[in-house]
């Protein structure tokens, strides 16, 4: 009996940052410590659906041309938050009106607070993100030390 073997593939696609995906503080509701509750509003859009469809079409085409048989394509779209590379919510920017952090991951409003985890980026494109967080943490720590040495922090 011929050996049966299979090959699989999955995609990493970028959800384009958009204003409809946001984190906001509740105007009135607070937790037991009096801290405003957080509203996280995030969803996938038509571009995400098209990207998934394109992946299936491209891979099916490649597998067919490579001589694969019995090609089975499926989608297993998970709700945002149940995936693995979610980002954003405390983004970096030059303007304190439209961003929380400056270019050093330092809060515009609270200079002795630095945010260097996944929330500081609105997207990692299709890359694995953790090593970038580590690099940004080292960079932000260096900057904070320089500022302290100058007595500016
Ligand atoms: C299955 C899986 C596979 C992955 N594979 C890779 C990979 O191969 N390469 C890669 O680069 N990335 C990978 N990632 C993504 C990577 O793990 C995340 O991007 C990264 O961990 C995000 O770092 P973070 O510091 O932003 O958040 P997290 O790592 O989620 O850290 C948040 C921390 O805050 C703590 N916390 C939450 N709420 C509170 C609170 N109220 N008070 C105090 N603490 C709190 C949590 O317990 C947690 O320890 C993978 C993720 C998953 C789920």
GROMACS .gro file of C-alpha atoms and ligand atoms in nm:
model
  206
    1UNK     CA    1   0.000   0.000   0.000
    2UNK     CA    2   0.141   0.343  -0.105
    3UNK     CA    3   0.246   0.570   0.183
    4UNK     CA    4   0.000   0.853   0.237
    5UNK     CA    5   0.157   1.180   0.326
    6UNK     CA    6   0.022   1.534   0.342
    7UNK     CA    7   0.151   1.887   0.352
    8UNK     CA    8  -0.017   2.188   0.506
    9UNK     CA    9   0.016   2.563   0.487
   10UNK     CA   10  -0.129   2.857   0.675
   11UNK     CA   11  -0.122   3.230   0.619
   12UNK     CA   12  -0.014   3.532   0.825
   13UNK     CA   13  -0.199   3.838   0.703
   14UNK     CA   14  -0.187   4.200   0.817
   15UNK     CA   15  -0.507   4.358   0.945
   16UNK     CA   16  -0.469   4.714   0.820
   17UNK     CA   17  -0.485   4.962   1.114
   18UNK     CA   18  -0.808   5.163   1.100
   19UNK     CA   19  -0.990   5.414   1.325
   20UNK     CA   20  -1.283   5.174   1.376
   21UNK     CA   21  -1.043   4.944   1.570
   22UNK     CA   22  -0.975   5.131   1.891
   23UNK     CA   23  -0.934   5.118   2.268
   24UNK     CA   24  -1.121   5.380   2.471
   25UNK     CA   25  -1.187   5.455   2.836
   26UNK     CA   26  -1.548   5.446   2.950
   27UNK     CA   27  -1.680   5.796   3.030
   28UNK     CA   28  -1.868   5.679   3.341
   29UNK     CA   29  -1.820   5.311   3.427
   30UNK     CA   30  -1.531   5.231   3.663
   31UNK     CA   31  -1.382   4.912   3.814
   32UNK     CA   32  -1.367   4.837   4.189
   33UNK     CA   33  -1.050   5.055   4.214
   34UNK     CA   34  -1.223   5.353   4.054
   35UNK     CA   35  -1.028   5.306   3.729
   36UNK     CA   36  -1.237   5.373   3.413
   37UNK     CA   37  -1.333   5.055   3.227
   38UNK     CA   38  -1.168   4.991   2.891
   39UNK     CA   39  -1.364   4.953   2.571
   40UNK     CA   40  -1.188   4.749   2.300
   41UNK     CA   41  -1.359   4.779   1.962
   42UNK     CA   42  -1.197   4.560   1.696
   43UNK     CA   43  -1.316   4.367   1.396
   44UNK     CA   44  -1.196   4.229   1.065
   45UNK     CA   45  -1.311   4.392   0.741
   46UNK     CA   46  -1.353   4.322   0.370
   47UNK     CA   47  -0.978   4.352   0.312
   48UNK     CA   48  -0.913   4.074   0.565
   49UNK     CA   49  -1.171   3.850   0.396
   50UNK     CA   50  -1.018   3.920   0.051
   51UNK     CA   51  -0.669   3.841   0.183
   52UNK     CA   52  -0.788   3.503   0.317
   53UNK     CA   53  -0.959   3.424  -0.014
   54UNK     CA   54  -0.649   3.526  -0.210
   55UNK     CA   55  -0.434   3.298   0.007
   56UNK     CA   56  -0.661   3.000  -0.065
   57UNK     CA   57  -0.665   3.072  -0.441
   58UNK     CA   58  -0.288   3.126  -0.463
   59UNK     CA   59  -0.202   2.816  -0.260
   60UNK     CA   60  -0.450   2.594  -0.438
   61UNK     CA   61  -0.299   2.709  -0.770
   62UNK     CA   62   0.057   2.647  -0.649
   63UNK     CA   63  -0.027   2.303  -0.509
   64UNK     CA   64  -0.209   2.204  -0.831
   65UNK     CA   65   0.087   2.315  -1.042
   66UNK     CA   66   0.316   2.118  -0.810
   67UNK     CA   67   0.111   1.807  -0.882
   68UNK     CA   68  -0.059   1.777  -0.543
   69UNK     CA   69  -0.394   1.596  -0.540
   70UNK     CA   70  -0.685   1.600  -0.297
   71UNK     CA   71  -0.623   1.968  -0.208
   72UNK     CA   72  -0.848   2.077   0.078
   73UNK     CA   73  -0.876   2.447   0.164
   74UNK     CA   74  -1.046   2.572   0.476
   75UNK     CA   75  -1.072   2.892   0.674
   76UNK     CA   76  -1.064   2.900   1.052
   77UNK     CA   77  -1.099   3.272   1.112
   78UNK     CA   78  -1.081   3.338   1.485
   79UNK     CA   79  -1.230   3.639   1.659
   80UNK     CA   80  -0.977   3.918   1.718
   81UNK     CA   81  -0.812   3.852   2.055
   82UNK     CA   82  -0.822   3.476   1.997
   83UNK     CA   83  -0.541   3.490   1.745
   84UNK     CA   84  -0.168   3.521   1.812
   85UNK     CA   85  -0.025   3.854   1.693
   86UNK     CA   86  -0.274   4.115   1.811
   87UNK     CA   87  -0.123   4.462   1.844
   88UNK     CA   88  -0.208   4.820   1.923
   89UNK     CA   89  -0.411   5.028   2.161
   90UNK     CA   90  -0.131   5.250   2.299
   91UNK     CA   91   0.026   5.370   1.979
   92UNK     CA   92   0.337   5.576   1.914
   93UNK     CA   93   0.318   5.911   1.734
   94UNK     CA   94   0.450   6.269   1.718
   95UNK     CA   95   0.114   6.428   1.807
   96UNK     CA   96  -0.009   6.382   2.166
   97UNK     CA   97  -0.366   6.444   2.041
   98UNK     CA   98  -0.362   6.132   1.821
   99UNK     CA   99  -0.110   5.908   2.001
  100UNK     CA  100  -0.017   5.803   2.355
  101UNK     CA  101   0.357   5.745   2.316
  102UNK     CA  102   0.641   5.937   2.153
  103UNK     CA  103   0.913   5.780   1.937
  104UNK     CA  104   1.087   5.644   2.250
  105UNK     CA  105   0.781   5.454   2.377
  106UNK     CA  106   0.748   5.728   2.643
  107UNK     CA  107   0.401   5.849   2.736
  108UNK     CA  108   0.340   6.205   2.611
  109UNK     CA  109   0.133   6.279   2.924
  110UNK     CA  110   0.339   6.086   3.187
  111UNK     CA  111   0.712   6.104   3.102
  112UNK     CA  112   0.824   5.838   3.353
  113UNK     CA  113   0.598   5.572   3.195
  114UNK     CA  114   0.729   5.371   2.898
  115UNK     CA  115   0.515   5.116   2.709
  116UNK     CA  116   0.712   4.869   2.499
  117UNK     CA  117   0.483   4.570   2.458
  118UNK     CA  118   0.258   4.484   2.164
  119UNK     CA  119   0.023   4.771   2.238
  120UNK     CA  120   0.273   5.034   2.116
  121UNK     CA  121   0.247   4.925   1.753
  122UNK     CA  122  -0.062   4.944   1.531
  123UNK     CA  123   0.060   4.649   1.326
  124UNK     CA  124   0.351   4.408   1.282
  125UNK     CA  125   0.258   4.341   0.923
  126UNK     CA  126   0.302   3.963   0.886
  127UNK     CA  127   0.610   3.923   1.106
  128UNK     CA  128   0.654   3.744   1.439
  129UNK     CA  129   0.662   4.039   1.679
  130UNK     CA  130   0.830   3.943   2.004
  131UNK     CA  131   1.191   4.017   1.912
  132UNK     CA  132   1.082   4.366   1.802
  133UNK     CA  133   0.927   4.426   2.145
  134UNK     CA  134   1.252   4.316   2.305
  135UNK     CA  135   1.452   4.553   2.086
  136UNK     CA  136   1.214   4.842   2.164
  137UNK     CA  137   1.233   4.764   2.537
  138UNK     CA  138   1.615   4.783   2.529
  139UNK     CA  139   1.601   5.105   2.323
  140UNK     CA  140   1.346   5.267   2.557
  141UNK     CA  141   1.550   5.166   2.864
  142UNK     CA  142   1.866   5.320   2.712
  143UNK     CA  143   1.677   5.640   2.638
  144UNK     CA  144   1.531   5.657   2.991
  145UNK     CA  145   1.879   5.618   3.143
  146UNK     CA  146   2.019   5.894   2.919
  147UNK     CA  147   1.730   6.122   3.023
  148UNK     CA  148   1.794   6.045   3.390
  149UNK     CA  149   2.166   6.118   3.353
  150UNK     CA  150   2.068   6.457   3.204
  151UNK     CA  151   1.826   6.513   3.494
  152UNK     CA  152   1.537   6.528   3.247
  153UNK     CA  153   1.356   6.231   3.398
  154LIG     C1  154   0.018   3.030   2.031
  154LIG     C2  155   0.106   3.151   2.009
  154LIG     C3  156   0.223   3.141   1.934
  154LIG     C4  157   0.304   3.252   1.914
  154LIG     N1  158   0.422   3.237   1.845
  154LIG     C5  159   0.504   3.344   1.833
  154LIG     C6  160   0.631   3.331   1.767
  154LIG     O1  161   0.668   3.224   1.721
  154LIG     N2  162   0.709   3.441   1.756
  154LIG     C7  163   0.671   3.563   1.804
  154LIG     O2  164   0.746   3.661   1.791
  154LIG     N3  165   0.551   3.580   1.866
  154LIG     C8  166   0.468   3.472   1.880
  154LIG     N4  167   0.348   3.487   1.942
  154LIG     C9  168   0.303   3.623   1.981
  154LIG    C10  169   0.366   3.666   2.111
  154LIG     O3  170   0.349   3.566   2.210
  154LIG    C11  171   0.294   3.794   2.154
  154LIG     O4  172   0.300   3.888   2.048
  154LIG    C12  173   0.366   3.854   2.276
  154LIG     O5  174   0.365   3.764   2.383
  154LIG    C13  175   0.291   3.982   2.316
  154LIG     O6  176   0.367   4.037   2.421
  154LIG     P1  177   0.300   4.140   2.519
  154LIG     O7  178   0.405   4.174   2.621
  154LIG     O8  179   0.243   4.250   2.437
  154LIG     O9  180   0.175   4.064   2.584
  154LIG     P2  181   0.173   3.928   2.666
  154LIG    O10  182   0.289   3.839   2.633
  154LIG    O11  183   0.035   3.876   2.650
  154LIG    O12  184   0.198   3.976   2.816
  154LIG    C14  185   0.096   4.041   2.888
  154LIG    C15  186   0.118   4.005   3.037
  154LIG    O13  187   0.033   4.090   3.117
  154LIG    C16  188  -0.026   4.010   3.217
  154LIG     N5  189  -0.152   4.077   3.255
  154LIG    C17  190  -0.269   4.082   3.189
  154LIG     N6  191  -0.358   4.157   3.257
  154LIG    C18  192  -0.295   4.203   3.366
  154LIG    C19  193  -0.332   4.285   3.477
  154LIG     N7  194  -0.454   4.339   3.485
  154LIG     N8  195  -0.241   4.311   3.572
  154LIG    C20  196  -0.115   4.260   3.565
  154LIG     N9  197  -0.072   4.181   3.463
  154LIG    C21  198  -0.162   4.153   3.366
  154LIG    C22  199  -0.049   3.875   3.150
  154LIG    O14  200  -0.061   3.773   3.248
  154LIG    C23  201   0.081   3.861   3.066
  154LIG    O15  202   0.184   3.802   3.143
  154LIG    C24  203   0.265   3.377   1.967
  154LIG    C25  204   0.148   3.389   2.044
  154LIG    C26  205   0.069   3.278   2.064
  154LIG    C27  206  -0.059   3.292   2.147
   0.00000   0.00000   0.00000
